[in-house]
XYZ file of C-alpha atoms in Angstrom:
616
model
C -29.090 -52.224 21.121
C -31.231 -49.215 22.023
C -31.627 -46.288 19.616
C -29.308 -43.404 20.496
C -30.240 -40.750 17.908
C -33.034 -38.423 18.943
C -34.551 -35.176 17.710
C -33.456 -32.110 19.657
C -36.149 -29.968 21.289
C -36.841 -26.609 19.639
C -35.385 -24.524 22.461
C -32.093 -26.474 22.273
C -31.977 -26.124 18.483
C -32.601 -22.396 18.849
C -29.705 -22.020 21.274
C -27.410 -23.878 18.860
C -28.505 -21.587 16.037
C -27.982 -18.584 18.308
C -24.332 -19.566 18.658
C -23.886 -18.940 14.926
C -26.170 -15.933 14.466
C -25.749 -14.051 17.765
C -22.152 -13.741 18.863
C -22.348 -10.413 20.711
C -24.762 -7.433 21.102
C -23.613 -6.088 17.730
C -25.072 -9.211 16.076
C -28.476 -8.380 17.541
C -28.164 -4.797 16.288
C -27.400 -6.007 12.766
C -30.344 -8.412 12.598
C -32.890 -5.955 14.014
C -31.767 -3.057 11.788
C -31.957 -5.253 8.690
C -35.456 -6.402 9.634
C -36.513 -2.757 9.996
C -35.159 -1.960 6.502
C -36.933 -4.976 5.007
C -40.153 -3.670 6.583
C -39.919 -0.532 4.430
C -39.116 1.912 7.244
C -37.715 5.370 6.447
C -36.989 6.313 10.074
C -35.113 3.936 12.383
C -33.997 4.501 15.986
C -31.458 2.354 17.819
C -31.342 2.539 21.625
C -28.401 0.972 23.501
C -27.715 0.528 27.226
C -24.456 -0.821 28.647
C -23.096 -1.513 25.157
C -26.120 -3.705 24.408
C -25.685 -6.080 27.332
C -28.681 -4.614 29.160
C -30.796 -3.355 26.254
C -30.836 -3.290 22.459
C -33.994 -1.682 21.077
C -34.851 -0.878 17.462
C -37.907 1.266 16.651
C -39.058 1.711 13.052
C -42.041 3.126 11.190
C -42.337 0.252 8.729
C -45.431 -1.635 7.681
C -45.678 -3.624 10.937
C -47.079 -7.128 11.454
C -50.452 -8.699 12.037
C -51.249 -10.687 15.192
C -50.484 -14.011 13.501
C -47.277 -12.761 11.889
C -46.052 -11.301 15.174
C -46.428 -14.667 16.920
C -45.069 -16.660 13.992
C -41.976 -14.471 13.560
C -40.307 -16.111 16.575
C -40.535 -19.612 15.088
C -37.490 -21.159 13.437
C -37.291 -20.888 9.642
C -40.363 -18.642 9.545
C -39.791 -15.765 7.118
C -41.660 -13.466 4.761
C -38.613 -12.951 2.509
C -38.643 -16.126 0.385
C -41.131 -18.787 -0.682
C -39.060 -21.454 -2.451
C -35.447 -22.420 -3.169
C -35.314 -20.411 -6.406
C -35.791 -17.197 -4.415
C -32.335 -17.667 -2.882
C -30.783 -16.596 -6.187
C -32.804 -13.408 -6.608
C -32.701 -11.913 -3.135
C -33.569 -8.251 -2.733
C -33.949 -8.313 1.052
C -31.492 -8.360 3.940
C -32.788 -11.438 5.706
C -34.092 -14.729 4.364
C -33.102 -17.471 6.813
C -35.869 -16.968 9.379
C -33.453 -17.673 12.248
C -32.665 -14.262 13.723
C -35.659 -13.585 15.966
C -35.913 -17.226 17.037
C -32.228 -17.292 17.979
C -32.407 -13.976 19.837
C -35.518 -15.016 21.756
C -33.765 -18.214 22.890
C -31.016 -16.353 24.766
C -32.631 -13.087 25.904
C -35.770 -11.369 27.150
C -37.565 -9.999 24.076
C -40.458 -7.543 24.021
C -42.160 -6.958 20.645
C -44.693 -4.218 19.877
C -46.066 -3.931 16.349
C -49.045 -2.437 14.492
C -50.084 -2.203 10.866
C -51.293 1.063 9.376
C -54.916 -0.012 8.889
C -55.286 -1.538 12.367
C -56.543 0.437 15.339
C -54.464 -1.399 17.934
C -51.289 -3.403 17.868
C -49.827 -6.534 19.406
C -47.377 -6.880 22.297
C -45.506 -10.151 22.879
C -43.034 -10.911 25.672
C -40.725 -13.945 25.304
C -38.074 -15.144 27.752
C -35.748 -17.920 26.633
C -38.084 -19.156 23.856
C -41.039 -19.236 26.273
C -43.952 -16.920 25.456
C -44.779 -15.116 28.703
C -47.629 -12.938 27.445
C -49.410 -11.738 24.311
C -51.659 -8.711 24.634
C -53.338 -5.956 22.668
C -51.553 -2.625 23.006
C -51.760 0.934 21.731
C -48.622 1.639 19.704
C -47.725 3.709 16.632
C -47.508 2.147 13.179
C -44.382 0.097 12.795
C -42.422 -2.276 15.016
C -40.430 -1.941 18.226
C -38.214 -4.823 19.335
C -36.482 -4.597 22.728
C -33.856 -7.247 23.563
C -32.920 -7.255 27.254
C -30.406 -9.222 29.338
C -28.578 -10.884 26.475
C -27.216 -14.390 27.269
C -29.069 -14.417 30.599
C -29.409 -18.223 30.396
C -25.884 -18.850 29.012
C -23.505 -17.405 31.644
C -20.403 -18.702 29.857
C -21.257 -16.757 26.704
C -21.920 -13.617 28.727
C -18.551 -13.925 30.474
C -16.813 -14.046 27.101
C -18.111 -10.598 26.198
C -15.472 -7.863 26.214
C -15.544 -4.524 28.012
C -18.273 -1.965 27.303
C -15.847 0.118 25.224
C -15.035 -2.795 22.917
C -18.625 -4.009 22.606
C -19.908 -0.492 21.952
C -17.362 -0.135 19.168
C -18.706 -3.284 17.518
C -22.248 -1.946 17.843
C -21.258 1.362 16.236
C -19.483 -0.515 13.431
C -22.664 -2.441 12.606
C -24.664 0.782 12.792
C -22.241 2.436 10.341
C -22.478 -0.457 7.900
C -26.255 -0.341 7.737
C -26.489 3.465 7.718
C -23.915 3.834 4.931
C -25.741 1.339 2.724
C -29.036 3.270 3.018
C -28.575 7.059 2.898
C -32.252 7.409 1.947
C -33.273 6.274 5.463
C -33.011 8.425 8.583
C -31.074 6.783 11.440
C -30.540 7.742 15.074
C -28.430 6.077 17.778
C -28.893 6.677 21.511
C -26.321 5.300 23.954
C -27.172 5.290 27.681
C -29.684 8.083 27.193
C -27.488 10.420 25.119
C -27.739 10.946 21.373
C -24.618 9.666 19.596
C -25.746 9.862 15.953
C -28.619 11.610 14.208
C -28.344 10.970 10.468
C -30.966 12.690 8.288
C -31.919 11.577 4.798
C -29.117 12.675 2.446
C -27.001 11.672 -0.509
C -24.167 9.155 -0.147
C -21.359 11.708 0.214
C -23.227 13.650 2.885
C -23.992 10.436 4.790
C -20.262 9.624 4.915
C -19.485 13.154 6.157
C -22.237 12.988 8.810
C -20.778 9.768 10.200
C -17.017 10.387 10.006
C -16.860 14.186 10.398
C -16.687 17.268 8.183
C -12.960 16.782 7.570
C -13.805 13.650 5.572
C -15.301 15.680 2.719
C -11.936 16.822 1.371
C -10.538 13.278 1.500
C -13.035 11.712 -0.918
C -12.447 10.963 -4.603
C -15.602 9.874 -6.507
C -15.582 6.558 -8.378
C -18.180 5.820 -11.080
C -18.284 2.944 -13.559
C -21.249 1.348 -15.326
C -20.848 -1.857 -17.344
C -23.087 -4.774 -18.263
C -21.477 -6.932 -15.591
C -20.975 -4.473 -12.748
C -21.976 -0.988 -11.677
C -19.602 0.782 -9.295
C -20.371 3.958 -7.360
C -18.898 5.511 -4.266
C -15.694 7.110 -3.061
C -12.091 6.289 -2.237
C -9.817 8.254 0.080
C -6.876 10.285 -1.163
C -3.504 8.596 -0.610
C -2.199 11.327 1.695
C -5.025 10.564 4.163
C -4.332 6.814 4.348
C -4.415 5.341 7.844
C -2.479 2.706 9.698
C -5.699 0.820 10.438
C -8.379 -0.625 8.164
C -11.284 1.097 9.893
C -12.771 3.073 6.985
C -13.072 0.307 4.400
C -16.592 -0.544 3.269
C -17.783 -2.800 0.444
C -21.492 -2.990 -0.340
C -22.928 -5.453 -2.853
C -26.556 -4.696 -3.716
C -26.747 -2.517 -0.560
C -25.421 -5.336 1.639
C -22.154 -4.945 3.571
C -19.625 -7.659 2.729
C -16.025 -8.591 3.487
C -13.833 -9.674 0.589
C -10.054 -9.989 0.809
C -9.917 -10.562 -2.960
C -11.663 -7.299 -3.855
C -9.685 -5.477 -1.171
C -6.528 -6.611 -2.957
C -7.875 -5.033 -6.156
C -8.064 -1.659 -4.419
C -4.612 -2.083 -2.885
C -3.305 -2.851 -6.373
C -4.930 0.329 -7.750
C -3.145 2.374 -5.062
C 0.172 0.643 -5.695
C 3.003 3.172 -5.449
C 0.800 5.909 -3.951
C 0.619 4.778 -0.308
C 3.256 4.819 2.399
C 4.391 1.475 3.711
C 2.036 0.059 6.332
C -0.907 2.355 5.494
C -4.293 1.442 4.039
C -6.562 3.494 1.795
C -10.136 4.288 2.796
C -13.011 3.392 0.496
C -16.804 3.445 0.480
C -17.893 1.516 -2.602
C -21.286 0.243 -3.758
C -21.235 -2.650 -6.228
C -24.446 -3.479 -8.067
C -24.542 -6.893 -9.747
C -27.193 -9.285 -11.027
C -28.584 -11.251 -8.015
C -28.338 -14.432 -10.083
C -24.530 -14.096 -10.259
C -23.930 -14.135 -6.484
C -24.583 -16.562 -3.646
C -25.237 -14.995 -0.259
C -26.225 -18.203 1.521
C -22.716 -19.368 2.458
C -22.438 -17.950 6.002
C -25.008 -17.255 8.767
C -23.863 -13.646 9.169
C -24.300 -13.032 5.408
C -21.119 -10.923 5.232
C -19.438 -13.251 2.747
C -20.574 -13.586 -0.865
C -19.606 -15.998 -3.612
C -19.280 -14.360 -7.047
C -19.616 -16.232 -10.343
C -16.755 -14.331 -12.023
C -14.452 -12.760 -9.445
C -11.642 -12.138 -11.960
C -13.773 -9.794 -14.056
C -14.932 -7.874 -10.973
C -11.298 -7.572 -9.834
C -10.186 -6.102 -13.155
C -13.147 -3.695 -13.414
C -12.766 -2.466 -9.832
C -9.028 -1.919 -10.180
C -9.440 -0.128 -13.497
C -12.253 2.142 -12.241
C -10.250 3.281 -9.197
C -7.078 3.918 -11.197
C -9.156 5.927 -13.688
C -10.659 8.070 -10.915
C -7.281 8.690 -9.298
C -5.892 9.825 -12.644
C -8.975 11.826 -13.637
C -8.848 13.905 -10.450
C -5.057 14.376 -10.619
C -4.431 12.139 -7.624
C -2.070 9.794 -9.453
C 0.696 10.960 -11.820
C 0.073 10.303 -15.513
C 2.810 9.457 -18.012
C 2.142 10.067 -21.714
C 4.968 8.485 -23.695
C 3.574 9.708 -27.046
C 3.829 13.396 -26.110
C 6.692 15.375 -27.635
C 8.259 17.497 -24.873
C 9.885 19.785 -27.455
C 6.452 21.172 -28.346
C 5.678 22.278 -24.774
C 5.718 26.009 -24.110
C 8.130 26.952 -21.306
C 6.420 28.253 -18.166
C 8.219 31.620 -18.408
C 6.796 32.304 -21.886
C 3.200 31.181 -21.402
C 1.881 34.653 -20.542
C 4.100 36.724 -22.859
C 2.627 38.300 -25.979
C 3.803 37.111 -29.347
C 5.797 39.636 -31.431
C 6.872 39.689 -35.048
C 10.558 38.797 -35.427
C 12.962 41.624 -36.353
C 15.517 41.229 -39.122
C 18.922 42.673 -38.382
C 21.600 43.023 -41.116
C 25.294 43.584 -40.426
C 26.316 45.706 -43.394
C 29.990 45.693 -42.397
C 30.239 41.945 -42.685
C 33.037 40.811 -44.997
C 33.857 37.130 -45.116
C 37.315 37.729 -46.549
C 38.159 40.257 -43.879
C 37.004 37.893 -41.199
C 39.277 35.174 -42.523
C 42.296 37.492 -42.395
C 41.467 38.461 -38.832
C 41.171 34.857 -37.801
C 44.594 34.120 -39.303
C 46.129 37.041 -37.462
C 44.626 35.869 -34.231
C 45.964 32.409 -34.797
C 49.474 33.786 -35.187
C 49.143 36.094 -32.194
C 48.184 33.247 -29.864
C 50.876 30.882 -31.030
C 52.416 29.110 -28.005
C 56.072 29.663 -27.114
C 58.324 26.594 -26.838
C 58.589 25.131 -23.346
C 61.856 25.662 -21.497
C 64.239 22.736 -21.116
C 63.869 20.363 -18.153
C 67.142 21.497 -16.630
C 65.510 24.822 -15.668
C 63.405 23.046 -13.074
C 66.494 22.473 -10.921
C 67.859 26.007 -11.199
C 68.435 27.561 -7.707
C 68.752 24.367 -5.694
C 72.386 25.233 -4.936
C 71.762 28.956 -4.463
C 73.199 28.803 -0.929
C 76.621 27.967 -2.203
C 78.808 24.917 -2.256
C 79.523 25.031 1.516
C 75.802 24.880 2.532
C 73.976 21.541 2.588
C 70.285 20.797 2.698
C 69.218 19.144 5.982
C 66.467 16.808 4.873
C 65.917 15.561 8.423
C 64.021 18.751 9.155
C 61.515 18.215 6.334
C 58.080 17.244 7.624
C 55.311 15.709 5.606
C 51.687 16.359 6.419
C 50.634 12.784 5.803
C 53.182 11.422 8.285
C 52.014 13.879 10.945
C 48.383 12.810 10.552
C 49.204 9.118 10.535
C 51.254 9.492 13.681
C 48.432 11.308 15.470
C 46.026 8.407 15.011
C 48.234 6.028 16.908
C 49.520 8.485 19.493
C 46.112 9.843 20.556
C 45.421 8.464 24.005
C 41.639 8.853 23.644
C 41.454 6.371 20.792
C 41.331 2.817 22.122
C 41.239 -0.225 19.893
C 38.004 -1.889 20.904
C 36.671 -5.218 19.714
C 33.145 -4.834 18.325
C 30.758 -6.500 20.781
C 27.603 -5.891 18.702
C 26.706 -6.288 15.058
C 23.486 -5.487 13.196
C 22.165 -8.175 10.847
C 19.846 -7.187 7.961
C 18.835 -4.054 9.919
C 16.584 -6.294 12.001
C 18.636 -8.254 14.514
C 21.465 -7.221 16.831
C 24.133 -9.851 17.418
C 25.945 -9.491 20.742
C 28.849 -11.665 21.928
C 28.738 -13.244 25.399
C 31.033 -15.698 27.171
C 28.942 -18.767 26.372
C 28.210 -17.820 22.769
C 26.083 -15.037 21.335
C 22.727 -13.277 21.670
C 20.399 -12.596 18.738
C 18.116 -9.678 19.682
C 15.061 -8.492 17.751
C 15.598 -4.722 17.782
C 11.900 -3.825 17.316
C 10.612 -6.041 20.133
C 13.490 -5.114 22.417
C 12.837 -1.403 21.979
C 9.138 -2.014 22.604
C 9.984 -3.577 25.971
C 12.272 -0.646 26.893
C 9.707 2.015 25.959
C 6.851 0.067 27.564
C 8.510 0.008 30.968
C 9.494 3.680 30.670
C 5.943 4.760 29.805
C 4.418 2.530 32.465
C 6.724 4.099 35.031
C 5.686 7.588 33.932
C 2.004 6.644 34.099
C 2.222 5.180 37.592
C 4.726 7.541 39.203
C 3.415 10.498 37.148
C 6.733 12.238 36.594
C 6.686 12.515 32.804
C 8.584 15.333 31.080
C 6.855 17.242 28.280
C 8.362 19.357 25.522
C 6.284 22.379 24.516
C 5.457 22.974 20.874
C 6.150 26.337 19.278
C 2.762 26.228 17.531
C -0.240 24.191 18.740
C -0.857 21.011 16.784
C -4.472 20.554 15.630
C -5.531 16.988 14.801
C -8.818 15.874 13.239
C -10.679 12.763 14.410
C -14.161 11.333 14.035
C -16.614 12.141 16.870
C -16.439 8.606 18.315
C -12.621 8.744 18.340
C -12.762 12.069 20.206
C -14.815 10.371 22.930
C -12.103 7.720 23.410
C -9.308 10.323 23.526
C -11.281 12.288 26.133
C -11.475 9.143 28.283
C -7.694 8.669 28.021
C -6.848 12.361 28.510
C -5.558 12.009 32.088
C -3.352 9.013 31.281
C -2.008 10.719 28.155
C -1.078 13.803 30.171
C 0.888 11.607 32.579
C 3.035 10.437 29.649
C 3.823 14.021 28.589
C 0.972 15.108 26.297
C -0.547 18.541 26.937
C -4.030 19.239 25.551
C -5.321 22.790 25.237
C -8.721 22.307 23.601
C -11.235 19.577 22.754
C -13.915 20.044 20.119
C -16.377 17.721 18.383
C -13.908 16.751 15.654
C -10.562 18.358 16.572
C -7.961 18.181 19.342
C -5.376 20.898 20.040
C -2.049 19.678 21.465
C 0.542 22.090 22.883
C 3.001 19.591 24.352
C 4.260 16.092 23.570
C 6.477 13.615 25.461
C 10.219 14.154 25.172
C 11.624 12.238 22.222
C 8.320 12.010 20.338
C 8.527 13.714 16.903
C 5.706 16.086 16.102
C 5.004 14.206 12.870
C 4.399 10.979 14.828
C 1.736 12.368 17.181
C -1.178 11.757 14.809
C -0.019 8.198 14.094
C 0.377 7.466 17.821
C -3.131 8.652 18.696
C -4.717 6.811 15.741
C -2.978 3.589 16.775
C -3.999 4.159 20.395
C -7.675 4.625 19.486
C -7.562 1.477 17.368
C -5.972 -0.523 20.194
C -8.547 0.679 22.709
C -11.387 -0.281 20.361
C -10.032 -3.744 19.576
C -8.206 -4.677 22.792
C -9.309 -7.834 24.575
C -9.222 -6.841 28.258
C -8.694 -9.504 30.899
C -9.285 -9.344 34.634
C -6.091 -7.312 35.114
C -6.879 -4.861 32.321
C -5.931 -1.257 32.950
C -5.999 1.791 30.708
C -2.433 2.705 31.731
C -1.087 -0.674 30.639
C -2.888 -0.484 27.287
C -1.673 3.084 26.721
C 1.933 2.123 27.474
C 1.726 -0.842 25.085
C 0.213 1.218 22.288
C 2.713 4.076 22.539
C 5.641 1.666 22.761
C 4.451 -0.105 19.626
C 4.131 3.188 17.734
C 7.502 4.673 18.771
C 9.698 1.570 18.788
C 12.538 1.242 16.281
C 11.148 -0.380 13.157
C 12.602 -3.338 11.310
C 14.908 -2.062 8.575
C 16.280 0.903 10.533
C 20.074 1.062 10.615
C 21.708 1.673 14.022
C 25.158 2.979 14.895
C 27.480 0.965 17.138
C 26.796 3.086 20.208
C 23.021 2.867 19.550
C 23.222 -0.912 19.316
C 25.148 -1.182 22.576
C 22.794 1.260 24.317
C 19.787 -0.804 23.187
C 21.343 -4.016 24.515
C 22.239 -2.422 27.858
C 18.785 -0.860 28.285
C 17.059 -4.147 27.438
C 18.840 -6.105 30.158
C 18.127 -3.313 32.631
C 14.383 -4.002 32.180
C 12.402 -6.057 34.659
C 11.235 -8.520 31.989
C 13.825 -8.453 29.182
C 12.871 -11.879 27.825
C 9.550 -10.900 26.231
C 7.990 -7.881 24.518
C 4.859 -6.184 25.939
C 2.799 -8.566 23.759
C 4.580 -11.614 25.246
C 6.791 -12.317 22.237
C 10.409 -13.400 22.554
C 12.879 -10.511 22.374
C 16.137 -12.481 22.114
C 17.525 -15.982 21.725
C 20.849 -17.398 22.930
C 23.145 -19.592 20.856
C 25.958 -21.283 22.769
C 29.319 -22.278 21.333
C 28.335 -25.949 21.691
C 25.260 -25.373 19.529
C 27.416 -23.686 16.914
C 29.948 -26.532 17.048
C 27.184 -29.035 16.330
C 26.370 -27.170 13.116
C 29.832 -28.043 11.762
C 29.805 -31.741 12.594
């Protein structure tokens, strides 16, 4: 039998590796930015075109590469970060696998320009799909410039799986934020389609957060500091009143490397227990410094997951440090059970001056005289005997013996009221056709059995079709606010709201002013509470950033879905009988009552036969 196992060619192996390392343009951004940091750069520029599909370019002023290193950097498992296996447990660099540039070069057109400080000229290499097209000498400043063009040009299926430019750009900005937040001592700039989106100068950590997320962020931050032999914690957490519905502003950094950890996130949620509203998440920007020997980074190609030696200790320290900061800055209430409340000075007397007590003597006081007076008073207030019971009936026969009481004319108020309930023609004895179960489901009786309706999904469907009608027919009604409502958003969120401004106005929103970080609203759709406007727009921005658009994607459809999800009746809300019946009637007046806007079942039917089978 012939041999069937064979060694894969390098270009095929590179494409397989690219499937793990490069998932979208944001993956390229992450790898190139980390390489620039490892090169010792203090100024890094990121240039994006068409959300990275056309161009991703990173320019740094690091130490650069020699001619040999520049050519060797595109080979698999070629790296300057480690030398042997022991180095994996004392990593101080971002990269160490030696797969990034080789994987990127296998699926894109890559142009590299690099020069070291002591060299007069640099090196320029052009690679297309792992094939070196040219290698020349070029005049270039000290540092490295890597331009990645036409990503996935030779893998059309992967390119078709990319999302819209809005979604992909959001992923790029997220990766940019993660790297920029971890290194406030480095200057970063981001240019998108020729316009400057971010220009972050060298600053401290707090100022870097404010530069990225807006000036309003400064008042939301609570510093967290803890230094132990096992772990050093520094950074900030957000105040509970500024918690958001989404998890956007949650950043963990371990040894200046962004990570994702559900276990450590639970520690923070536990520290905020009792301080957050239901369904909201606290913001945090935390740097954890641990011994490199106690962590393992080499468990995932993207290096965003880390294995800790002692997670339980880190959990306890992190939770304790955050609770301490919240209490220290009067964010969380503190109970001192050893304090004696009787020793507290009343608020009214805190500012009064102390005075010497005055002694007053009643010289006319005579204890014997007082006793005599008390006896006299006791006699004076002695109660008279109660009259006999016969006196209660005196006067009943005052009309004489010939007159008789006609008790048929006596009317009692209770009988009159009771009679009115049953004689009122407007009151009809109706059989209840709906019933609310656990404040979540509405049970409605039908001829064949009963309907079980999910009130949240059903209301979503009703609102979705109403909003979609307003967006398409453009006949929305707006209610004007007495005072303009000013909302604060990050600069990138303002850009998204600007794009959706026309569609939002068709639903009933009225905008009066747009600034870099604020939006002024003077009108909202009818039925939308003023307190819900901020939540609706935050949820809308999040949905736009994370939505997976298909071929029939439209902004109006997404907007209608998002607003319906925000305003729909929540699970746990009690409804009156007329509200339940109105919800049922409105649901079956919809075009698609069977499913919610997210294609989830809104109701199920149980026939009498199915119920009978339960009792067999």
